[in-house]
Structures are given as C-alpha cells and as structure tokens.
Short mmCIF file of C-alpha atoms and ligand atoms in Angstrom, two decimals:
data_model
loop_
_atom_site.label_atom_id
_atom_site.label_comp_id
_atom_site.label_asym_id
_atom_site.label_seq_id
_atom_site.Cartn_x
_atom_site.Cartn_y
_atom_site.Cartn_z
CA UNK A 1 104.10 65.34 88.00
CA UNK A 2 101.29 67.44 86.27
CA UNK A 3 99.35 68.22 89.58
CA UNK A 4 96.64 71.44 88.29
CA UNK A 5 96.94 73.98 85.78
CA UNK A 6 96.12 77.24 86.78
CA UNK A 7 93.02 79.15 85.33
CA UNK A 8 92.71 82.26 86.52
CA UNK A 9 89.94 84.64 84.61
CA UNK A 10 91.80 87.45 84.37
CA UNK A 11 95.25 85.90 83.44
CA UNK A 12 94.32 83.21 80.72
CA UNK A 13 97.94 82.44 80.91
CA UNK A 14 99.61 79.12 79.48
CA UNK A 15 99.57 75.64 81.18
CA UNK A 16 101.85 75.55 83.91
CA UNK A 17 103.99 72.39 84.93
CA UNK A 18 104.09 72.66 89.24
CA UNK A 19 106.22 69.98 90.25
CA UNK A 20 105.62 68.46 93.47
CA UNK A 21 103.46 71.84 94.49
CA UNK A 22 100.50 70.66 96.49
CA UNK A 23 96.82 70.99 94.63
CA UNK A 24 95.44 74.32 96.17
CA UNK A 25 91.47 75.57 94.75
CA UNK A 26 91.00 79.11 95.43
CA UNK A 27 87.01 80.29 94.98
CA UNK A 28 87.07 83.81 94.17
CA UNK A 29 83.77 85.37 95.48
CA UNK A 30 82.04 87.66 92.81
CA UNK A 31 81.45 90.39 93.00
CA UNK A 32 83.80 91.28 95.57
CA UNK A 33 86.28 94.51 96.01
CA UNK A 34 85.78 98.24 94.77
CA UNK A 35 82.11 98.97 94.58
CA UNK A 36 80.66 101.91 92.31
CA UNK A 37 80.72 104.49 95.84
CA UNK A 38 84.20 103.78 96.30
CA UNK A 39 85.39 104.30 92.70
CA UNK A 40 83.47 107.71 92.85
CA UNK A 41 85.16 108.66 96.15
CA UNK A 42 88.66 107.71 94.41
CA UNK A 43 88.01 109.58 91.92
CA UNK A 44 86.80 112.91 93.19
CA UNK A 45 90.26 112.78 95.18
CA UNK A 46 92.39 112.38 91.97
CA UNK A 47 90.32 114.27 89.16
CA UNK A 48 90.64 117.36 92.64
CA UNK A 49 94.29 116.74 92.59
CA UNK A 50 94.28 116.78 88.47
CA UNK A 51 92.46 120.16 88.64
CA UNK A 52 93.65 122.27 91.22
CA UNK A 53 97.25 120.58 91.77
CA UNK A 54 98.73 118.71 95.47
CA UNK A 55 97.79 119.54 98.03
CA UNK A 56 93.86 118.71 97.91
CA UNK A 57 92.81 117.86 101.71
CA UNK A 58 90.63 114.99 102.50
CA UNK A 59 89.11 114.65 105.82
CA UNK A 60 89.21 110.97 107.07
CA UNK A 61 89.94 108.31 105.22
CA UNK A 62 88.51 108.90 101.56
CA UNK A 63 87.44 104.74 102.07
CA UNK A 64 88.74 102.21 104.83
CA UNK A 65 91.90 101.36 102.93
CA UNK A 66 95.39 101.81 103.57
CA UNK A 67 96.45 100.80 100.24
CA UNK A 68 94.15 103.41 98.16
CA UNK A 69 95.18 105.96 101.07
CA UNK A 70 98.50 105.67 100.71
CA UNK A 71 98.73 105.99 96.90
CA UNK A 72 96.68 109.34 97.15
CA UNK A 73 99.19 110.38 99.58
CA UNK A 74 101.79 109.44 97.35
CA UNK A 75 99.65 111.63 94.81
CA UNK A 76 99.42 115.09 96.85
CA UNK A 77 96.37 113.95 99.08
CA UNK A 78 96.58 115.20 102.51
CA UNK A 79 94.63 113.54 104.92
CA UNK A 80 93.05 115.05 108.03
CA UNK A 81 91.05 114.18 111.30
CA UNK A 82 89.28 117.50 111.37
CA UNK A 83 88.37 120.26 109.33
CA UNK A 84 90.44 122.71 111.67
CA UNK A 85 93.57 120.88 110.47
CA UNK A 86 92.89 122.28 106.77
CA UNK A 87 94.76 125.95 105.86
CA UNK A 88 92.97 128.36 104.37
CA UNK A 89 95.53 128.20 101.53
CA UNK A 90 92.65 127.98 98.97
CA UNK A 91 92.98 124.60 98.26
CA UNK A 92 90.07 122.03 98.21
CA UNK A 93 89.10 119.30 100.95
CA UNK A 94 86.92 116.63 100.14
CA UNK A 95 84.71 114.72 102.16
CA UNK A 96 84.58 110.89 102.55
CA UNK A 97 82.54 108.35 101.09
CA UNK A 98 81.23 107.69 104.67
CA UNK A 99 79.23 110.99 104.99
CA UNK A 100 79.70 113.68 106.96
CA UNK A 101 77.43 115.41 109.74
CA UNK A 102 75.83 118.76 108.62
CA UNK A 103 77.86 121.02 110.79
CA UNK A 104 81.17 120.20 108.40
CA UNK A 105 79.65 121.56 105.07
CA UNK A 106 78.20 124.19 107.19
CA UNK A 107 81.86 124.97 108.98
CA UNK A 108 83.53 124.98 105.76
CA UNK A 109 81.34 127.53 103.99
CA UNK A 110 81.33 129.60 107.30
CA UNK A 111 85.02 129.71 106.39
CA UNK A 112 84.77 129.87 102.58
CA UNK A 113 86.77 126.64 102.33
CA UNK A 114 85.98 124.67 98.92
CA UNK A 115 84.51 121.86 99.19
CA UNK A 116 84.11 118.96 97.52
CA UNK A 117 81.43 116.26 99.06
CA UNK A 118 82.43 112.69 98.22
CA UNK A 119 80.06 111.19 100.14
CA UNK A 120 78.23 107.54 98.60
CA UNK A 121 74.82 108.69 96.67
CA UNK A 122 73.26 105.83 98.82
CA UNK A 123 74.61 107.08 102.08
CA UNK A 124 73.27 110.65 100.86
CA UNK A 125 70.04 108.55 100.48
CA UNK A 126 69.95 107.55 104.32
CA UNK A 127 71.08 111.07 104.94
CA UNK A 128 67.55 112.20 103.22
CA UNK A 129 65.37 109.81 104.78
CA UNK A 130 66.55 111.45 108.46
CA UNK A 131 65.83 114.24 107.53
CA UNK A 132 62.56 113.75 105.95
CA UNK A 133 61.20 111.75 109.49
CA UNK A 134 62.70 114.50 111.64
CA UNK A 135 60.95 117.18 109.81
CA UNK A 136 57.76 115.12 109.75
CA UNK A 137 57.94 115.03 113.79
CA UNK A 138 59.64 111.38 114.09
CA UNK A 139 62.48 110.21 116.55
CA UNK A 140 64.72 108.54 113.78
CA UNK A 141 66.19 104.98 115.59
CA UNK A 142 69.47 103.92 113.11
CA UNK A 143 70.87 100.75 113.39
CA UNK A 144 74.41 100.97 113.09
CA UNK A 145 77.46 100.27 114.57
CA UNK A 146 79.30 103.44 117.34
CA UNK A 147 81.82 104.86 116.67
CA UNK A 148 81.56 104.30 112.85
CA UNK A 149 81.72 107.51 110.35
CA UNK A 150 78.97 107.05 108.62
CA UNK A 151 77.21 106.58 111.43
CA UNK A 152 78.43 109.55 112.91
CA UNK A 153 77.34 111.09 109.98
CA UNK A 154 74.03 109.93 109.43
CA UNK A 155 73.30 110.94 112.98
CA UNK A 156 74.52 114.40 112.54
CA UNK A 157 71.51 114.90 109.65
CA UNK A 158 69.04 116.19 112.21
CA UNK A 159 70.12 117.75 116.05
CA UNK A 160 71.43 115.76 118.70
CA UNK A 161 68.58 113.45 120.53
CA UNK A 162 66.70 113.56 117.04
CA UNK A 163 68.33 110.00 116.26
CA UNK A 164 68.81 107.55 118.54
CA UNK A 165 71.71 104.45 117.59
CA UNK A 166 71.05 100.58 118.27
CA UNK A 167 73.41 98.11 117.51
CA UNK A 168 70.88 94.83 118.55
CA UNK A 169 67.93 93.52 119.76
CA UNK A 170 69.21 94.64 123.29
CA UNK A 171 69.56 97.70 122.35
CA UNK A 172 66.32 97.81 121.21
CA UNK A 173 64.92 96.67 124.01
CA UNK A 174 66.48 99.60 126.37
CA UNK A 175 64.60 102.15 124.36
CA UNK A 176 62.79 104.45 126.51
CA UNK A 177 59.02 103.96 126.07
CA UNK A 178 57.10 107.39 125.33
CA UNK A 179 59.28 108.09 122.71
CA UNK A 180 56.22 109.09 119.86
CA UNK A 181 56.11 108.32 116.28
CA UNK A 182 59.15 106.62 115.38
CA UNK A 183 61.13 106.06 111.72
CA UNK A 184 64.41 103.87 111.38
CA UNK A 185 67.21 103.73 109.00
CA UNK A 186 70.48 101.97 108.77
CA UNK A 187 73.87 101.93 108.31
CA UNK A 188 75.02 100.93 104.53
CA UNK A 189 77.07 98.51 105.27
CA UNK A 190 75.47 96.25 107.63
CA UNK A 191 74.91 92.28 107.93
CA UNK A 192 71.71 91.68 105.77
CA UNK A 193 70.84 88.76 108.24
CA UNK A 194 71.93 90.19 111.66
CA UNK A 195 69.84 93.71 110.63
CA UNK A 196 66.77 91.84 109.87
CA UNK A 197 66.48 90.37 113.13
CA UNK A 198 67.37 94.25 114.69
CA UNK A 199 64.44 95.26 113.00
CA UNK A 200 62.24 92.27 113.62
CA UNK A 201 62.88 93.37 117.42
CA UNK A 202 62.01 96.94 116.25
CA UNK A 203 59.06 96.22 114.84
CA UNK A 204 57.79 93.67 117.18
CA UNK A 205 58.19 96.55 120.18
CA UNK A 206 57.13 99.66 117.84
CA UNK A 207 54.68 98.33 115.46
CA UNK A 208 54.08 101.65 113.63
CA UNK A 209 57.75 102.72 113.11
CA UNK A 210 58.29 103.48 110.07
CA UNK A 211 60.08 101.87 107.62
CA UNK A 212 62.58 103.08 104.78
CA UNK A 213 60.88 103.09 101.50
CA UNK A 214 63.80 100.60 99.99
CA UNK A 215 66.58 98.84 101.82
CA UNK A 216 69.54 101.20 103.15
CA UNK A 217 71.70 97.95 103.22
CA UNK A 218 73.49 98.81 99.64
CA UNK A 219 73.46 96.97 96.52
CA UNK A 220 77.11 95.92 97.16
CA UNK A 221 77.35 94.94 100.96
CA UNK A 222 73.96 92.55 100.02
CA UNK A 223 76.50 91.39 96.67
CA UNK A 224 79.21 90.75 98.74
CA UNK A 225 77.84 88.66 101.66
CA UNK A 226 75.51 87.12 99.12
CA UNK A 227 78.57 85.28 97.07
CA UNK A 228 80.51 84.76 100.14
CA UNK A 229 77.69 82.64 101.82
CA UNK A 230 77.50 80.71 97.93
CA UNK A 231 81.29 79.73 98.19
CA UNK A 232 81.53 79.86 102.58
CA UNK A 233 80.45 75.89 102.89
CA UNK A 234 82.62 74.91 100.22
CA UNK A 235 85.43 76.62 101.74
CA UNK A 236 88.15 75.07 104.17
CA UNK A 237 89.43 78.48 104.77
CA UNK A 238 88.67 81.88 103.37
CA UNK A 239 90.67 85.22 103.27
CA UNK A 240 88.64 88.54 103.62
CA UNK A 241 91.18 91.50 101.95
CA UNK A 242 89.57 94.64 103.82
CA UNK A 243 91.19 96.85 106.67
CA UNK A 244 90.01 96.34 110.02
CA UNK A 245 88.54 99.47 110.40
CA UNK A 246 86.29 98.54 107.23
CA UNK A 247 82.46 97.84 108.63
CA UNK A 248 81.71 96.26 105.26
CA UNK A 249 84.97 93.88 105.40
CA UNK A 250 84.40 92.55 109.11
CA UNK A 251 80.84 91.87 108.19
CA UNK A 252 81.89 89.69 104.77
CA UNK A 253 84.19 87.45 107.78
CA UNK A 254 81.21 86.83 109.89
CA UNK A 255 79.16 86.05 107.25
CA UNK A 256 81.80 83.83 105.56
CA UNK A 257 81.72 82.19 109.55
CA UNK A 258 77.91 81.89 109.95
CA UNK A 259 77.87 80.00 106.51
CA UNK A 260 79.85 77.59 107.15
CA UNK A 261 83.58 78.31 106.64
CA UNK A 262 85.31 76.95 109.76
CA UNK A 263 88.27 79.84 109.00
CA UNK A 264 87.70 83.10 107.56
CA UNK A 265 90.07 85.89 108.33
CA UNK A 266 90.42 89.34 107.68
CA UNK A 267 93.56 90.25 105.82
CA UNK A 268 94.89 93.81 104.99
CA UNK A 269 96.96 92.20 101.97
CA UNK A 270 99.53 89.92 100.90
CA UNK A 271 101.74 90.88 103.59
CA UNK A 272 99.33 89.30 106.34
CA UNK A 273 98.81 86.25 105.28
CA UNK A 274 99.71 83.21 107.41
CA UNK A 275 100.49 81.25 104.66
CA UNK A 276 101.72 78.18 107.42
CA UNK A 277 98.05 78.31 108.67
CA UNK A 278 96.79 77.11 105.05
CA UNK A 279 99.63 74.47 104.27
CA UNK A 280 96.99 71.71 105.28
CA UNK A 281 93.86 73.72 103.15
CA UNK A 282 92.58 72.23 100.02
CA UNK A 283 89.91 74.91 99.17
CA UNK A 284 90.45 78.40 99.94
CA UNK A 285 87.95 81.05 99.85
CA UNK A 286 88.90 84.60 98.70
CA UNK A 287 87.11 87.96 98.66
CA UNK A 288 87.39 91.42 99.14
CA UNK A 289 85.69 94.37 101.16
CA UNK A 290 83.74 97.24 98.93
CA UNK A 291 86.93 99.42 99.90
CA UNK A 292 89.77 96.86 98.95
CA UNK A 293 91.62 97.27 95.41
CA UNK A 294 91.29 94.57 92.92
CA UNK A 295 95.59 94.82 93.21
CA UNK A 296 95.61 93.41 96.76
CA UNK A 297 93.77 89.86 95.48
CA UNK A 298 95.95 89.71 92.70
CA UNK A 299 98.80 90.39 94.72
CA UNK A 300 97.56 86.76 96.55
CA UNK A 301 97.00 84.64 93.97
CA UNK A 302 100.22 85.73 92.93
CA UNK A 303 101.86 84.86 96.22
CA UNK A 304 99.43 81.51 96.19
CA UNK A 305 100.30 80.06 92.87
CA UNK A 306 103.84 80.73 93.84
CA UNK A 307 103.45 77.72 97.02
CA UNK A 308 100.83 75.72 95.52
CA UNK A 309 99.35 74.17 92.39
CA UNK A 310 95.99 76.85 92.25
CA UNK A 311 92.90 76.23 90.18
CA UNK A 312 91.13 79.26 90.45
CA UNK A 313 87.68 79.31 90.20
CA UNK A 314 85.58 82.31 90.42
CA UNK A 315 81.45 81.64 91.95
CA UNK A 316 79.86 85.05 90.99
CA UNK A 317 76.11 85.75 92.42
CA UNK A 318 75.59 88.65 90.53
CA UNK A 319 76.72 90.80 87.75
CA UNK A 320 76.94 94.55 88.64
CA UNK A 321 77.01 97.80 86.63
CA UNK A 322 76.39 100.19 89.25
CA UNK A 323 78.28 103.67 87.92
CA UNK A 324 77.70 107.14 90.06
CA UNK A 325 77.73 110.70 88.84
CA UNK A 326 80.81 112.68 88.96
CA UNK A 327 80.04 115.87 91.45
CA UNK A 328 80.10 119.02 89.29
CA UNK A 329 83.35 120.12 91.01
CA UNK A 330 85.27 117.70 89.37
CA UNK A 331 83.75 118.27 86.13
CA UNK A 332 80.60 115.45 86.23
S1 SF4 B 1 79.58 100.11 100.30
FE1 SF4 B 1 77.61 100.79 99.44
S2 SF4 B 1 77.09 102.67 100.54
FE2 SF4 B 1 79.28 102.25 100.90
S3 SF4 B 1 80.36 103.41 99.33
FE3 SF4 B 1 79.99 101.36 98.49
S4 SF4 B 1 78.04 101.52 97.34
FE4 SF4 B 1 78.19 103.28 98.71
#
C-alpha cells in the first residue's frame, strides 16, 4: 500500500514504498537551529584550537548544547566553571556567547591570560546600552530570567545595585519607588509576547524610563517563536530540540503551547524522544533552539521516517543571512 512519499528539502531522495507504516506530517519550523551568534561562538572555539593547538579553555558552556560541547571536547576544548580553574600554561580561554561580567576580562588581563571574547555582537549590544544609562546617571531595570549567564553578565556591565533584574509584572511592581531616572534592557533571548507585557507594566509604573533604541530581543529568538506560532495550531504535537538549560529553547515550547499546540516538548535529541507518546499523532511539529545543531533534527526525521510514512513539510517565516565578524584573535 503506497501510504506517503517522503519529501524532505534537504534529502530530495527517491519515492519510497512504506508498507503498512502509518501517514506521519512533520512541519519543520524555519528558521529554526544554529543562529549567526552561535556559529561565531563555535567557531572562535575551533579556529583557537586550529591556531594555538588542544588545550584552548572555554569558560561555561561555549552555547547551551551538549552535543556542540561535547564535540569540542572531543576536539581539545576544555571547559571550565571559573576562570581560577584555567593554568597559566599560556594557552587561550574563550568566553561564551552568553557574555561575561566585566570583572572576567579584567581578571584575566590582571593575570596576563589570553583571551579570546566570544560573546554574541547583540549581547555586546545590551552590554553597551548598560553602560551608556549608568554613566548617564540611570538605574538600569533588565528583564531577564536569574540565574541565567547572560544575565549574569549583562548585570555585571555596571557595579552591583546599578541594575536591578525583573522577571514579570510582579516583579515590577515590587520596585522600590524613589529609584530616579530609570533605563531598561533585556535579555536576548526572551518571549517577544511575555516581555512586552513586562514592559507594558514598566512603562505604565515609570513613564519616563527609558527605552532601548532597537529591540534587545534578537533577530533569531523573534525568527524562531515567529515560525513556531505559524505551524503551533496546525500541530498535534511538536518537538523543541534545545537543552534544558537553553533560555531560547524553553521559550520556543511555551510559545509552541500558547499558540495552540496541545503538546510541545523539549527534547535534547533523538535519544529523548517518546516515540510511544506520538503513535496516535498525525501532524508533528519540529524545531530547534538557536543553540541546537542542524544534526540533532536530522537525526529525527531519520528515526521518524524509520516508524512512519513522513511527508515533511517545511513552513519558513523568514529567510535569514545574518553572518558576524570573526574576532581578530582568530584571524577575522
Ligand atoms: S540567540 Fe541571538 S543573542 Fe543569542 S547568540 Fe544567537 S543571535 Fe546572539
């Protein structure tokens, strides 16, 4: 029984005979995965580990991935928590794409450590505008989420009290009065829709804070929840490939939720998929977090068309060509 023929954008493979497989559509959110921040970050690690040979140091997690971490283990990478883990063995560390607060660049030239700063140019571009307020006499108020390293590191752009973190309208609404002129910024990877109503609180209680001059949301968080609300109601269930500590990932699932899709999970890779959970799914949504390798969706389709009859269909929102300098360090 001819059931589906599989026709997958990036395979163009033959017509395939399925048997008594069961009909399965998978829409594959564009864009989705690796965004132009992450490549950089990627590539800072390997072009360091190219130059100067293993071990290159990188503190944190160059981007919230286990797969990309692993591989630039597997490459010489060393990954650390802290910059007092790092020998002064003249080898390079790198910073991650999150951002780091001031005092690390500052502790590793105290120590003559080379460096090599792989934070996102847009995160940099947060970093800038705190700055800019706090020299200008403004208490900076960034919406972000705790505990997060790029909000750790956007908070550690001006000294400690200078910037004070909300994560919702409550918050907002236990701000001290008497705080004078105010500025806010936010994290890069936020919920377009949950940060406009944080700020609609903000600017309902401060009406003269000041606003960034463009949206700190990036280019490819606003992407990524944009195609997976296009494809969420026409979903049955939907698979989010990010890691769980990935802000940009756990947004894409709540967004894929608040759409519509009655099931969207987060899943690390092929590994973690519940694939009894989706024996009764027609239409499956899939998409991937601005840190997650292209590898780990084919990796489930592969796995998918190897259960079920899949017609892929890909429902892109936007076409990007975002491409950032190469530091200087690693020859851009
Ligand atoms: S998600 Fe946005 S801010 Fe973060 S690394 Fe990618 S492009 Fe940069």
């Amino acid at each position: 029984v001819f059931l589906g023929y599989d026709h997958a954008l990036a395979r163009g493979g033959p017509l395939s005979y399925y048997g008594a497989m069961k009909r399965l559509t998978i829409l594959l959110a564009a864009p989705r995965g690796f965004c132009a921040g992450v490549d950089r970050a990627v590539q800072i690690v390997e072009r360091a580990l190219a130059l100067h040979g293993p071990p290159v140091y990188v503190r944190h997690e160059i981007v919230h991935n286990a797969h990309v971490v692993d591989r630039l283990r597997a490459m010489g990478a060393v990954f650390v928590a802290e910059l007092d883990e790092v020998p002064d063995d003249g080898q390079p560390v790198v910073f991650s794409a999150h951002g780091v607060p001031r005092a690390v660049p500052r502790a590793a030239a105290a120590r003559a450590l080379p460096y090599i700063d792989a934070t996102c140019p847009l995160v940099s571009k947060v970093h800038r505008q705190v700055e800019r307020a706090h020299a200008a006499g403004r208490t900076v108020v960034l919406i972000g989420h705790a505990g997060h390293p790029e909000v750790a590191g956007t908070m550690g752009q001006a000294p400690p009290g200078a910037v004070l973190l909300v994560e919702d309208a409550a918050d907002v609404a236990a701000l001290p009065d008497g705080l004078g002129p105010l500025a806010y910024c936010t994290q890069t990877t936020l919920s377009v829709d949950d940060t406009a109503a944080v700020v609609a609180a903000l600017t309902a209680r401060f009406p003269d804070i000041q606003a960034p001059r463009s949206d700190d949301i990036c280019y490819a968080t606003t992407n990524r929840q944009a195609a997976v609300k296009a494809l969420a109601p026409r979903c049955e269930a939907m698979l989010v490939i990010g890691a769980a500590n990935s802000s940009n990932s756990n947004r894409l699932v709540e967004v894929a939720r608040a759409a519509g899709c009655p099931d969207a999970r987060l899943v690390a890779g092929v590994r973690a998929v519940d694939w009894a959970a989706l024996e009764g799914v027609r239409v499956l949504g899939i998409t991937a977090g601005a840190s997650a390798p292209e590898i780990l969706v084919e990796q489930i389709l592969d796995a998918a068309r190897a259960r079920r009859a899949v017609v892929v269909e890909e429902v892109a929102v936007a076409r990007e060509d975002v491409h950032f300098k190469l530091p200087p360090e690693v020859g851009g």
